[in-house]
mmCIF file with all atom_site columns, C-alpha atoms in Angstrom:
data_model
loop_
_atom_site.group_PDB
_atom_site.id
_atom_site.type_symbol
_atom_site.label_atom_id
_atom_site.label_alt_id
_atom_site.label_comp_id
_atom_site.label_asym_id
_atom_site.label_entity_id
_atom_site.label_seq_id
_atom_site.pdbx_PDB_ins_code
_atom_site.Cartn_x
_atom_site.Cartn_y
_atom_site.Cartn_z
_atom_site.occupancy
_atom_site.B_iso_or_equiv
_atom_site.pdbx_formal_charge
_atom_site.auth_seq_id
_atom_site.auth_comp_id
_atom_site.auth_asym_id
_atom_site.auth_atom_id
_atom_site.pdbx_PDB_model_num
ATOM 1   C CA . UNK A 1 1   ? -10.529 -15.359 13.821  1.00 0.00 ? 543 UNK A CA 1
ATOM 2   C CA . UNK A 1 2   ? -9.938  -12.316 11.528  1.00 0.00 ? 544 UNK A CA 1
ATOM 3   C CA . UNK A 1 3   ? -11.611 -12.260 8.150   1.00 0.00 ? 545 UNK A CA 1
ATOM 4   C CA . UNK A 1 4   ? -10.825 -9.059  5.759   1.00 0.00 ? 546 UNK A CA 1
ATOM 5   C CA . UNK A 1 5   ? -12.689 -8.255  2.671   1.00 0.00 ? 547 UNK A CA 1
ATOM 6   C CA . UNK A 1 6   ? -11.574 -6.426  -0.427  1.00 0.00 ? 548 UNK A CA 1
ATOM 7   C CA . UNK A 1 7   ? -14.575 -4.886  -2.742  1.00 0.00 ? 549 UNK A CA 1
ATOM 8   C CA . UNK A 1 8   ? -15.015 -5.162  -5.983  1.00 0.00 ? 550 UNK A CA 1
ATOM 9   C CA . UNK A 1 9   ? -13.136 -8.099  -6.815  1.00 0.00 ? 551 UNK A CA 1
ATOM 10  C CA . UNK A 1 10  ? -11.871 -6.220  -9.716  1.00 0.00 ? 552 UNK A CA 1
ATOM 11  C CA . UNK A 1 11  ? -11.687 -3.309  -11.541 1.00 0.00 ? 553 UNK A CA 1
ATOM 12  C CA . UNK A 1 12  ? -11.598 -1.407  -14.959 1.00 0.00 ? 554 UNK A CA 1
ATOM 13  C CA . UNK A 1 13  ? -10.560 1.816   -15.842 1.00 0.00 ? 555 UNK A CA 1
ATOM 14  C CA . UNK A 1 14  ? -9.298  4.339   -18.575 1.00 0.00 ? 556 UNK A CA 1
ATOM 15  C CA . UNK A 1 15  ? -5.915  5.853   -17.892 1.00 0.00 ? 557 UNK A CA 1
ATOM 16  C CA . UNK A 1 16  ? -6.387  9.233   -15.779 1.00 0.00 ? 558 UNK A CA 1
ATOM 17  C CA . UNK A 1 17  ? -8.925  8.503   -13.274 1.00 0.00 ? 559 UNK A CA 1
ATOM 18  C CA . UNK A 1 18  ? -8.913  8.620   -9.492  1.00 0.00 ? 560 UNK A CA 1
ATOM 19  C CA . UNK A 1 19  ? -9.944  5.594   -8.026  1.00 0.00 ? 561 UNK A CA 1
ATOM 20  C CA . UNK A 1 20  ? -10.110 3.721   -4.369  1.00 0.00 ? 562 UNK A CA 1
ATOM 21  C CA . UNK A 1 21  ? -10.072 0.410   -3.247  1.00 0.00 ? 563 UNK A CA 1
ATOM 22  C CA . UNK A 1 22  ? -12.078 -0.474  -0.598  1.00 0.00 ? 564 UNK A CA 1
ATOM 23  C CA . UNK A 1 23  ? -10.254 -3.739  2.552   1.00 0.00 ? 565 UNK A CA 1
ATOM 24  C CA . UNK A 1 24  ? -13.120 -4.162  5.844   1.00 0.00 ? 566 UNK A CA 1
ATOM 25  C CA . UNK A 1 25  ? -12.185 -6.578  8.782   1.00 0.00 ? 567 UNK A CA 1
ATOM 26  C CA . UNK A 1 26  ? -13.911 -8.383  11.571  1.00 0.00 ? 568 UNK A CA 1
ATOM 27  C CA . UNK A 1 27  ? -11.690 -7.432  14.035  1.00 0.00 ? 569 UNK A CA 1
ATOM 28  C CA . UNK A 1 28  ? -10.594 -4.036  15.097  1.00 0.00 ? 570 UNK A CA 1
ATOM 29  C CA . UNK A 1 29  ? -7.920  -5.258  17.591  1.00 0.00 ? 571 UNK A CA 1
ATOM 30  C CA . UNK A 1 30  ? -5.313  -4.645  14.794  1.00 0.00 ? 572 UNK A CA 1
ATOM 31  C CA . UNK A 1 31  ? -1.475  -3.549  15.465  1.00 0.00 ? 573 UNK A CA 1
ATOM 32  C CA . UNK A 1 32  ? -1.190  -2.286  12.104  1.00 0.00 ? 574 UNK A CA 1
ATOM 33  C CA . UNK A 1 33  ? -3.176  -2.910  8.189   1.00 0.00 ? 575 UNK A CA 1
ATOM 34  C CA . UNK A 1 34  ? -0.762  -3.049  5.180   1.00 0.00 ? 576 UNK A CA 1
ATOM 35  C CA . UNK A 1 35  ? -1.526  -2.899  1.497   1.00 0.00 ? 577 UNK A CA 1
ATOM 36  C CA . UNK A 1 36  ? 0.443   -4.565  -1.052  1.00 0.00 ? 578 UNK A CA 1
ATOM 37  C CA . UNK A 1 37  ? 0.259   -4.565  -4.668  1.00 0.00 ? 579 UNK A CA 1
ATOM 38  C CA . UNK A 1 38  ? 1.031   -8.510  -6.981  1.00 0.00 ? 580 UNK A CA 1
ATOM 39  C CA . UNK A 1 39  ? 2.019   -8.720  -10.117 1.00 0.00 ? 581 UNK A CA 1
ATOM 40  C CA . UNK A 1 40  ? 0.860   -12.066 -11.570 1.00 0.00 ? 582 UNK A CA 1
ATOM 41  C CA . UNK A 1 41  ? 3.132   -14.594 -11.258 1.00 0.00 ? 583 UNK A CA 1
ATOM 42  C CA . UNK A 1 42  ? 5.449   -12.669 -8.403  1.00 0.00 ? 584 UNK A CA 1
ATOM 43  C CA . UNK A 1 43  ? 5.805   -11.269 -5.068  1.00 0.00 ? 585 UNK A CA 1
ATOM 44  C CA . UNK A 1 44  ? 4.427   -8.796  -3.503  1.00 0.00 ? 586 UNK A CA 1
ATOM 45  C CA . UNK A 1 45  ? 5.122   -5.353  -2.896  1.00 0.00 ? 587 UNK A CA 1
ATOM 46  C CA . UNK A 1 46  ? 4.762   -3.549  0.313   1.00 0.00 ? 588 UNK A CA 1
ATOM 47  C CA . UNK A 1 47  ? 3.104   0.028   -0.792  1.00 0.00 ? 589 UNK A CA 1
ATOM 48  C CA . UNK A 1 48  ? 1.668   1.788   2.511   1.00 0.00 ? 590 UNK A CA 1
ATOM 49  C CA . UNK A 1 49  ? 1.931   0.369   6.474   1.00 0.00 ? 591 UNK A CA 1
ATOM 50  C CA . UNK A 1 50  ? -1.219  1.742   8.448   1.00 0.00 ? 592 UNK A CA 1
ATOM 51  C CA . UNK A 1 51  ? -0.184  2.275   12.145  1.00 0.00 ? 593 UNK A CA 1
ATOM 52  C CA . UNK A 1 52  ? -3.228  1.330   13.860  1.00 0.00 ? 594 UNK A CA 1
ATOM 53  C CA . UNK A 1 53  ? -3.433  4.835   16.317  1.00 0.00 ? 595 UNK A CA 1
ATOM 54  C CA . UNK A 1 54  ? -2.732  6.251   12.716  1.00 0.00 ? 596 UNK A CA 1
ATOM 55  C CA . UNK A 1 55  ? -5.239  7.633   10.590  1.00 0.00 ? 597 UNK A CA 1
ATOM 56  C CA . UNK A 1 56  ? -3.502  7.586   7.067   1.00 0.00 ? 598 UNK A CA 1
ATOM 57  C CA . UNK A 1 57  ? -0.554  7.409   4.833   1.00 0.00 ? 599 UNK A CA 1
ATOM 58  C CA . UNK A 1 58  ? 0.635   8.603   1.720   1.00 0.00 ? 600 UNK A CA 1
ATOM 59  C CA . UNK A 1 59  ? 3.584   7.818   -1.034  1.00 0.00 ? 601 UNK A CA 1
ATOM 60  C CA . UNK A 1 60  ? 3.768   9.596   -4.145  1.00 0.00 ? 602 UNK A CA 1
ATOM 61  C CA . UNK A 1 61  ? 0.234   8.648   -5.915  1.00 0.00 ? 603 UNK A CA 1
ATOM 62  C CA . UNK A 1 62  ? -1.267  6.633   -3.154  1.00 0.00 ? 604 UNK A CA 1
ATOM 63  C CA . UNK A 1 63  ? -3.010  7.384   -0.174  1.00 0.00 ? 605 UNK A CA 1
ATOM 64  C CA . UNK A 1 64  ? -3.901  5.420   2.949   1.00 0.00 ? 606 UNK A CA 1
ATOM 65  C CA . UNK A 1 65  ? -6.690  5.579   5.718   1.00 0.00 ? 607 UNK A CA 1
ATOM 66  C CA . UNK A 1 66  ? -7.957  3.529   8.573   1.00 0.00 ? 608 UNK A CA 1
ATOM 67  C CA . UNK A 1 67  ? -11.112 3.673   10.556  1.00 0.00 ? 609 UNK A CA 1
ATOM 68  C CA . UNK A 1 68  ? -9.729  0.812   12.927  1.00 0.00 ? 610 UNK A CA 1
ATOM 69  C CA . UNK A 1 69  ? -13.393 1.193   14.598  1.00 0.00 ? 611 UNK A CA 1
ATOM 70  C CA . UNK A 1 70  ? -15.503 0.760   11.663  1.00 0.00 ? 612 UNK A CA 1
ATOM 71  C CA . UNK A 1 71  ? -12.822 -2.245  10.640  1.00 0.00 ? 613 UNK A CA 1
ATOM 72  C CA . UNK A 1 72  ? -12.353 -0.468  6.889   1.00 0.00 ? 614 UNK A CA 1
ATOM 73  C CA . UNK A 1 73  ? -9.546  0.708   5.407   1.00 0.00 ? 615 UNK A CA 1
ATOM 74  C CA . UNK A 1 74  ? -9.477  3.392   1.396   1.00 0.00 ? 616 UNK A CA 1
ATOM 75  C CA . UNK A 1 75  ? -6.325  2.454   -0.602  1.00 0.00 ? 617 UNK A CA 1
ATOM 76  C CA . UNK A 1 76  ? -7.039  5.968   -2.780  1.00 0.00 ? 618 UNK A CA 1
ATOM 77  C CA . UNK A 1 77  ? -5.120  6.069   -6.255  1.00 0.00 ? 619 UNK A CA 1
ATOM 78  C CA . UNK A 1 78  ? -4.774  9.416   -7.858  1.00 0.00 ? 620 UNK A CA 1
ATOM 79  C CA . UNK A 1 79  ? -4.636  9.656   -11.628 1.00 0.00 ? 621 UNK A CA 1
ATOM 80  C CA . UNK A 1 80  ? -3.653  5.707   -12.624 1.00 0.00 ? 622 UNK A CA 1
ATOM 81  C CA . UNK A 1 81  ? -1.689  4.951   -15.102 1.00 0.00 ? 623 UNK A CA 1
ATOM 82  C CA . UNK A 1 82  ? -1.380  1.660   -17.058 1.00 0.00 ? 624 UNK A CA 1
ATOM 83  C CA . UNK A 1 83  ? 1.882   0.764   -15.193 1.00 0.00 ? 625 UNK A CA 1
ATOM 84  C CA . UNK A 1 84  ? -0.514  0.776   -12.049 1.00 0.00 ? 626 UNK A CA 1
ATOM 85  C CA . UNK A 1 85  ? -2.639  -2.283  -13.093 1.00 0.00 ? 627 UNK A CA 1
ATOM 86  C CA . UNK A 1 86  ? -1.978  -5.284  -11.158 1.00 0.00 ? 628 UNK A CA 1
ATOM 87  C CA . UNK A 1 87  ? -3.570  -6.534  -7.939  1.00 0.00 ? 629 UNK A CA 1
ATOM 88  C CA . UNK A 1 88  ? -3.425  -4.932  -5.174  1.00 0.00 ? 630 UNK A CA 1
ATOM 89  C CA . UNK A 1 89  ? -3.941  -7.017  -1.798  1.00 0.00 ? 631 UNK A CA 1
ATOM 90  C CA . UNK A 1 90  ? -4.555  -6.199  1.626   1.00 0.00 ? 632 UNK A CA 1
ATOM 91  C CA . UNK A 1 91  ? -3.626  -7.553  4.630   1.00 0.00 ? 633 UNK A CA 1
ATOM 92  C CA . UNK A 1 92  ? -4.281  -6.905  8.541   1.00 0.00 ? 634 UNK A CA 1
ATOM 93  C CA . UNK A 1 93  ? -2.129  -7.691  11.048  1.00 0.00 ? 635 UNK A CA 1
ATOM 94  C CA . UNK A 1 94  ? -3.630  -8.583  15.229  1.00 0.00 ? 636 UNK A CA 1
ATOM 95  C CA . UNK A 1 95  ? -2.077  -11.557 17.395  1.00 0.00 ? 637 UNK A CA 1
ATOM 96  C CA . UNK A 1 96  ? -2.396  -13.085 14.626  1.00 0.00 ? 638 UNK A CA 1
ATOM 97  C CA . UNK A 1 97  ? 0.587   -12.990 11.354  1.00 0.00 ? 639 UNK A CA 1
ATOM 98  C CA . UNK A 1 98  ? -0.794  -10.973 8.725   1.00 0.00 ? 640 UNK A CA 1
ATOM 99  C CA . UNK A 1 99  ? -4.513  -11.877 7.321   1.00 0.00 ? 641 UNK A CA 1
ATOM 100 C CA . UNK A 1 100 ? -5.240  -10.951 3.705   1.00 0.00 ? 642 UNK A CA 1
ATOM 101 C CA . UNK A 1 101 ? -7.803  -9.728  1.869   1.00 0.00 ? 643 UNK A CA 1
ATOM 102 C CA . UNK A 1 102 ? -8.376  -11.821 -1.525  1.00 0.00 ? 644 UNK A CA 1
ATOM 103 C CA . UNK A 1 103 ? -7.206  -8.413  -3.635  1.00 0.00 ? 645 UNK A CA 1
ATOM 104 C CA . UNK A 1 104 ? -8.725  -6.072  -5.768  1.00 0.00 ? 646 UNK A CA 1
ATOM 105 C CA . UNK A 1 105 ? -7.657  -7.001  -9.586  1.00 0.00 ? 647 UNK A CA 1
ATOM 106 C CA . UNK A 1 106 ? -7.273  -4.182  -10.713 1.00 0.00 ? 648 UNK A CA 1
ATOM 107 C CA . UNK A 1 107 ? -6.584  -2.837  -14.508 1.00 0.00 ? 649 UNK A CA 1
ATOM 108 C CA . UNK A 1 108 ? -5.674  0.452   -16.552 1.00 0.00 ? 650 UNK A CA 1
ATOM 109 C CA . UNK A 1 109 ? -6.786  1.123   -19.742 1.00 0.00 ? 651 UNK A CA 1
ATOM 110 C CA . UNK A 1 110 ? -4.755  3.125   -22.127 1.00 0.00 ? 652 UNK A CA 1
ATOM 111 C CA . UNK B 2 1   ? 18.706  -2.270  -0.730  1.00 0.00 ? 491 UNK B CA 1
ATOM 112 C CA . UNK B 2 2   ? 18.834  -6.125  -0.027  1.00 0.00 ? 492 UNK B CA 1
ATOM 113 C CA . UNK B 2 3   ? 15.984  -7.390  -0.708  1.00 0.00 ? 493 UNK B CA 1
ATOM 114 C CA . UNK B 2 4   ? 14.675  -11.770 0.792   1.00 0.00 ? 494 UNK B CA 1
ATOM 115 C CA . UNK B 2 5   ? 16.198  -13.500 -0.938  1.00 0.00 ? 495 UNK B CA 1
ATOM 116 C CA . UNK B 2 6   ? 14.673  -17.542 -1.790  1.00 0.00 ? 496 UNK B CA 1
ATOM 117 C CA . UNK B 2 7   ? 16.015  -20.536 -3.462  1.00 0.00 ? 497 UNK B CA 1
ATOM 118 C CA . UNK B 2 8   ? 14.984  -21.556 -5.516  1.00 0.00 ? 498 UNK B CA 1
ATOM 119 C CA . UNK B 2 9   ? 12.295  -19.673 -7.670  1.00 0.00 ? 499 UNK B CA 1
ATOM 120 C CA . UNK B 2 10  ? 10.441  -22.162 -9.225  1.00 0.00 ? 500 UNK B CA 1
ATOM 121 C CA . UNK B 2 11  ? 10.609  -26.259 -8.517  1.00 0.00 ? 501 UNK B CA 1
ATOM 122 C CA . UNK B 2 12  ? 8.739   -29.358 -9.947  1.00 0.00 ? 502 UNK B CA 1
ATOM 123 C CA . UNK B 2 13  ? 8.432   -33.085 -7.674  1.00 0.00 ? 503 UNK B CA 1
ATOM 124 C CA . UNK B 2 14  ? 6.180   -35.972 -8.203  1.00 0.00 ? 504 UNK B CA 1
ATOM 125 C CA . UNK B 2 15  ? 3.402   -36.765 -5.973  1.00 0.00 ? 505 UNK B CA 1
ATOM 126 C CA . UNK B 2 16  ? 4.701   -38.161 -2.616  1.00 0.00 ? 506 UNK B CA 1
ATOM 127 C CA . UNK B 2 17  ? 7.671   -36.849 -3.002  1.00 0.00 ? 507 UNK B CA 1
ATOM 128 C CA . UNK B 2 18  ? 10.382  -34.407 -0.609  1.00 0.00 ? 508 UNK B CA 1
ATOM 129 C CA . UNK B 2 19  ? 11.206  -30.752 -1.218  1.00 0.00 ? 509 UNK B CA 1
ATOM 130 C CA . UNK B 2 20  ? 12.999  -27.782 0.561   1.00 0.00 ? 510 UNK B CA 1
ATOM 131 C CA . UNK B 2 21  ? 12.258  -24.310 0.514   1.00 0.00 ? 511 UNK B CA 1
ATOM 132 C CA . UNK B 2 22  ? 15.790  -22.171 1.432   1.00 0.00 ? 512 UNK B CA 1
ATOM 133 C CA . UNK B 2 23  ? 14.917  -18.236 2.573   1.00 0.00 ? 513 UNK B CA 1
ATOM 134 C CA . UNK B 2 24  ? 18.047  -15.238 3.190   1.00 0.00 ? 514 UNK B CA 1
ATOM 135 C CA . UNK B 2 25  ? 16.499  -12.556 5.304   1.00 0.00 ? 515 UNK B CA 1
ATOM 136 C CA . UNK B 2 26  ? 17.133  -9.084  4.611   1.00 0.00 ? 516 UNK B CA 1
ATOM 137 C CA . UNK B 2 27  ? 19.932  -8.270  6.719   1.00 0.00 ? 517 UNK B CA 1
ATOM 138 C CA . UNK B 2 28  ? 19.396  -7.058  10.693  1.00 0.00 ? 518 UNK B CA 1
ATOM 139 C CA . UNK B 2 29  ? 15.744  -9.477  10.336  1.00 0.00 ? 519 UNK B CA 1
ATOM 140 C CA . UNK B 2 30  ? 15.589  -11.706 13.287  1.00 0.00 ? 520 UNK B CA 1
ATOM 141 C CA . UNK B 2 31  ? 11.369  -12.721 12.307  1.00 0.00 ? 521 UNK B CA 1
ATOM 142 C CA . UNK B 2 32  ? 10.640  -15.264 9.647   1.00 0.00 ? 522 UNK B CA 1
ATOM 143 C CA . UNK B 2 33  ? 7.504   -15.658 7.452   1.00 0.00 ? 523 UNK B CA 1
ATOM 144 C CA . UNK B 2 34  ? 6.645   -18.795 5.786   1.00 0.00 ? 524 UNK B CA 1
ATOM 145 C CA . UNK B 2 35  ? 3.039   -18.500 3.613   1.00 0.00 ? 525 UNK B CA 1
ATOM 146 C CA . UNK B 2 36  ? 1.400   -19.970 0.610   1.00 0.00 ? 526 UNK B CA 1
ATOM 147 C CA . UNK B 2 37  ? -0.559  -19.145 -1.762  1.00 0.00 ? 527 UNK B CA 1
ATOM 148 C CA . UNK B 2 38  ? -2.268  -21.612 -3.561  1.00 0.00 ? 528 UNK B CA 1
ATOM 149 C CA . UNK B 2 39  ? -4.164  -20.805 -7.145  1.00 0.00 ? 529 UNK B CA 1
ATOM 150 C CA . UNK B 2 40  ? -6.278  -17.835 -7.464  1.00 0.00 ? 530 UNK B CA 1
ATOM 151 C CA . UNK B 2 41  ? -6.266  -17.630 -3.674  1.00 0.00 ? 531 UNK B CA 1
ATOM 152 C CA . UNK B 2 42  ? -4.901  -14.913 -1.005  1.00 0.00 ? 532 UNK B CA 1
ATOM 153 C CA . UNK B 2 43  ? -1.811  -15.958 0.889   1.00 0.00 ? 533 UNK B CA 1
ATOM 154 C CA . UNK B 2 44  ? -2.335  -17.962 3.795   1.00 0.00 ? 534 UNK B CA 1
ATOM 155 C CA . UNK B 2 45  ? 0.414   -17.828 6.854   1.00 0.00 ? 535 UNK B CA 1
ATOM 156 C CA . UNK B 2 46  ? 2.036   -21.183 7.641   1.00 0.00 ? 536 UNK B CA 1
ATOM 157 C CA . UNK B 2 47  ? 4.763   -20.577 10.814  1.00 0.00 ? 537 UNK B CA 1
ATOM 158 C CA . UNK B 2 48  ? 6.891   -17.857 11.717  1.00 0.00 ? 538 UNK B CA 1
ATOM 159 C CA . UNK B 2 49  ? 10.631  -17.677 13.567  1.00 0.00 ? 539 UNK B CA 1
ATOM 160 C CA . UNK B 2 50  ? 11.502  -15.247 16.063  1.00 0.00 ? 540 UNK B CA 1
ATOM 161 C CA . UNK B 2 51  ? 15.336  -15.182 16.569  1.00 0.00 ? 541 UNK B CA 1
ATOM 162 C CA . UNK B 2 52  ? 15.346  -18.957 15.803  1.00 0.00 ? 542 UNK B CA 1
ATOM 163 C CA . UNK B 2 53  ? 12.292  -20.188 17.993  1.00 0.00 ? 543 UNK B CA 1
ATOM 164 C CA . UNK B 2 54  ? 9.182   -20.822 16.395  1.00 0.00 ? 544 UNK B CA 1
ATOM 165 C CA . UNK B 2 55  ? 6.743   -18.197 17.622  1.00 0.00 ? 545 UNK B CA 1
ATOM 166 C CA . UNK B 2 56  ? 4.007   -18.636 15.819  1.00 0.00 ? 546 UNK B CA 1
ATOM 167 C CA . UNK B 2 57  ? 2.473   -21.484 13.907  1.00 0.00 ? 547 UNK B CA 1
ATOM 168 C CA . UNK B 2 58  ? -0.806  -21.459 11.164  1.00 0.00 ? 548 UNK B CA 1
ATOM 169 C CA . UNK B 2 59  ? -2.524  -23.290 8.865   1.00 0.00 ? 549 UNK B CA 1
ATOM 170 C CA . UNK B 2 60  ? 0.746   -25.613 8.111   1.00 0.00 ? 550 UNK B CA 1
ATOM 171 C CA . UNK B 2 61  ? 0.358   -29.585 7.131   1.00 0.00 ? 551 UNK B CA 1
ATOM 172 C CA . UNK B 2 62  ? 2.348   -31.741 9.647   1.00 0.00 ? 552 UNK B CA 1
ATOM 173 C CA . UNK B 2 63  ? 3.860   -32.950 6.409   1.00 0.00 ? 553 UNK B CA 1
ATOM 174 C CA . UNK B 2 64  ? 5.416   -29.516 6.279   1.00 0.00 ? 554 UNK B CA 1
ATOM 175 C CA . UNK B 2 65  ? 8.175   -28.138 8.804   1.00 0.00 ? 555 UNK B CA 1
ATOM 176 C CA . UNK B 2 66  ? 10.816  -25.839 9.257   1.00 0.00 ? 556 UNK B CA 1
ATOM 177 C CA . UNK B 2 67  ? 13.605  -23.787 11.069  1.00 0.00 ? 557 UNK B CA 1
ATOM 178 C CA . UNK B 2 68  ? 15.349  -20.947 11.685  1.00 0.00 ? 558 UNK B CA 1
ATOM 179 C CA . UNK B 2 69  ? 19.345  -21.161 11.674  1.00 0.00 ? 559 UNK B CA 1
ATOM 180 C CA . UNK B 2 70  ? 22.230  -19.072 13.086  1.00 0.00 ? 560 UNK B CA 1
ATOM 181 C CA . UNK B 2 71  ? 21.980  -16.339 10.484  1.00 0.00 ? 561 UNK B CA 1
ATOM 182 C CA . UNK B 2 72  ? 18.385  -16.112 10.135  1.00 0.00 ? 562 UNK B CA 1
ATOM 183 C CA . UNK B 2 73  ? 18.080  -18.265 7.609   1.00 0.00 ? 563 UNK B CA 1
ATOM 184 C CA . UNK B 2 74  ? 15.384  -19.976 7.277   1.00 0.00 ? 564 UNK B CA 1
ATOM 185 C CA . UNK B 2 75  ? 13.773  -23.302 5.902   1.00 0.00 ? 565 UNK B CA 1
ATOM 186 C CA . UNK B 2 76  ? 10.749  -25.343 4.817   1.00 0.00 ? 566 UNK B CA 1
ATOM 187 C CA . UNK B 2 77  ? 10.952  -28.437 4.823   1.00 0.00 ? 567 UNK B CA 1
ATOM 188 C CA . UNK B 2 78  ? 7.745   -30.852 2.661   1.00 0.00 ? 568 UNK B CA 1
ATOM 189 C CA . UNK B 2 79  ? 7.386   -34.321 2.708   1.00 0.00 ? 569 UNK B CA 1
ATOM 190 C CA . UNK B 2 80  ? 4.595   -36.352 1.534   1.00 0.00 ? 570 UNK B CA 1
ATOM 191 C CA . UNK B 2 81  ? 3.689   -33.548 -1.122  1.00 0.00 ? 571 UNK B CA 1
ATOM 192 C CA . UNK B 2 82  ? 0.249   -33.461 -2.986  1.00 0.00 ? 572 UNK B CA 1
ATOM 193 C CA . UNK B 2 83  ? -1.082  -31.927 -5.844  1.00 0.00 ? 573 UNK B CA 1
ATOM 194 C CA . UNK B 2 84  ? -3.179  -29.455 -3.606  1.00 0.00 ? 574 UNK B CA 1
ATOM 195 C CA . UNK B 2 85  ? 0.501   -28.294 -2.426  1.00 0.00 ? 575 UNK B CA 1
ATOM 196 C CA . UNK B 2 86  ? 1.163   -26.575 -5.575  1.00 0.00 ? 576 UNK B CA 1
ATOM 197 C CA . UNK B 2 87  ? 1.465   -22.920 -4.481  1.00 0.00 ? 577 UNK B CA 1
ATOM 198 C CA . UNK B 2 88  ? 3.490   -20.133 -4.534  1.00 0.00 ? 578 UNK B CA 1
ATOM 199 C CA . UNK B 2 89  ? 5.513   -20.184 -1.378  1.00 0.00 ? 579 UNK B CA 1
ATOM 200 C CA . UNK B 2 90  ? 6.224   -16.375 0.194   1.00 0.00 ? 580 UNK B CA 1
ATOM 201 C CA . UNK B 2 91  ? 8.742   -15.885 2.683   1.00 0.00 ? 581 UNK B CA 1
ATOM 202 C CA . UNK B 2 92  ? 8.618   -12.196 4.617   1.00 0.00 ? 582 UNK B CA 1
ATOM 203 C CA . UNK B 2 93  ? 10.927  -10.406 6.814   1.00 0.00 ? 583 UNK B CA 1
ATOM 204 C CA . UNK B 2 94  ? 10.268  -8.008  9.877   1.00 0.00 ? 584 UNK B CA 1
ATOM 205 C CA . UNK B 2 95  ? 12.986  -6.335  11.289  1.00 0.00 ? 585 UNK B CA 1
ATOM 206 C CA . UNK B 2 96  ? 12.388  -6.596  15.345  1.00 0.00 ? 586 UNK B CA 1
ATOM 207 C CA . UNK B 2 97  ? 10.706  -3.066  16.080  1.00 0.00 ? 587 UNK B CA 1
ATOM 208 C CA . UNK B 2 98  ? 9.344   -2.417  12.505  1.00 0.00 ? 588 UNK B CA 1
ATOM 209 C CA . UNK B 2 99  ? 5.871   -3.974  12.048  1.00 0.00 ? 589 UNK B CA 1
ATOM 210 C CA . UNK B 2 100 ? 6.544   -3.452  8.007   1.00 0.00 ? 590 UNK B CA 1
ATOM 211 C CA . UNK B 2 101 ? 7.369   -7.738  6.707   1.00 0.00 ? 591 UNK B CA 1
ATOM 212 C CA . UNK B 2 102 ? 8.987   -7.536  2.880   1.00 0.00 ? 592 UNK B CA 1
ATOM 213 C CA . UNK B 2 103 ? 7.797   -10.143 1.106   1.00 0.00 ? 593 UNK B CA 1
ATOM 214 C CA . UNK B 2 104 ? 10.574  -12.387 -1.063  1.00 0.00 ? 594 UNK B CA 1
ATOM 215 C CA . UNK B 2 105 ? 10.074  -13.083 -4.899  1.00 0.00 ? 595 UNK B CA 1
ATOM 216 C CA . UNK B 2 106 ? 8.208   -16.664 -3.780  1.00 0.00 ? 596 UNK B CA 1
ATOM 217 C CA . UNK B 2 107 ? 9.388   -19.883 -4.624  1.00 0.00 ? 597 UNK B CA 1
ATOM 218 C CA . UNK B 2 108 ? 6.932   -21.745 -7.252  1.00 0.00 ? 598 UNK B CA 1
ATOM 219 C CA . UNK B 2 109 ? 6.307   -25.264 -6.815  1.00 0.00 ? 599 UNK B CA 1
ATOM 220 C CA . UNK B 2 110 ? 4.862   -27.453 -9.309  1.00 0.00 ? 600 UNK B CA 1
ATOM 221 C CA . UNK B 2 111 ? 3.488   -30.819 -8.006  1.00 0.00 ? 601 UNK B CA 1
ATOM 222 C CA . UNK B 2 112 ? 2.683   -33.569 -10.974 1.00 0.00 ? 602 UNK B CA 1
#
């Protein structure tokens, strides 16, 4: 059974810092991995999707990498802003629909 | 751009009542997924439909049922509601040939 773990569970950084969120999964037989952002009580916004054959994807200040063989992905956020404060979830898709991690709650302090 | 529409956005029910949640996928999306997110929890997959047929089943209780209609919208029917059913219910849709699931804003169900 696929299990997804995200470390750290919470992170607080000053504005302007670069930061890395980590995601690991137990079954490397995945089709793709998605990173989502969720604001409190709100829906899920897809940030980046990495196919299993890809190593990384970039969108603006966000860069996500995937090492399928080791079961790891990272989300790099450059020059963090207070508006980046949210919970970031990673989810993997394999033989079953998306399996989510419990998320990293990010606070960017102005 | 059109997004996934869910209705209602908020719903309050008593124990043992029934509830129906609706999901309208993005145009041209033929696959619909339902997820349940309890307080402080990660979303858990419930059930999915492709071309009006159930395509996968997750941790959906027997008290719940769902279907996808000819216009691709989907409904999640929940009966004999329990306090533990209080959660955010998300619908996501996907277009055939593409991998990204697009999530709706969710329906917040509160069972009293």
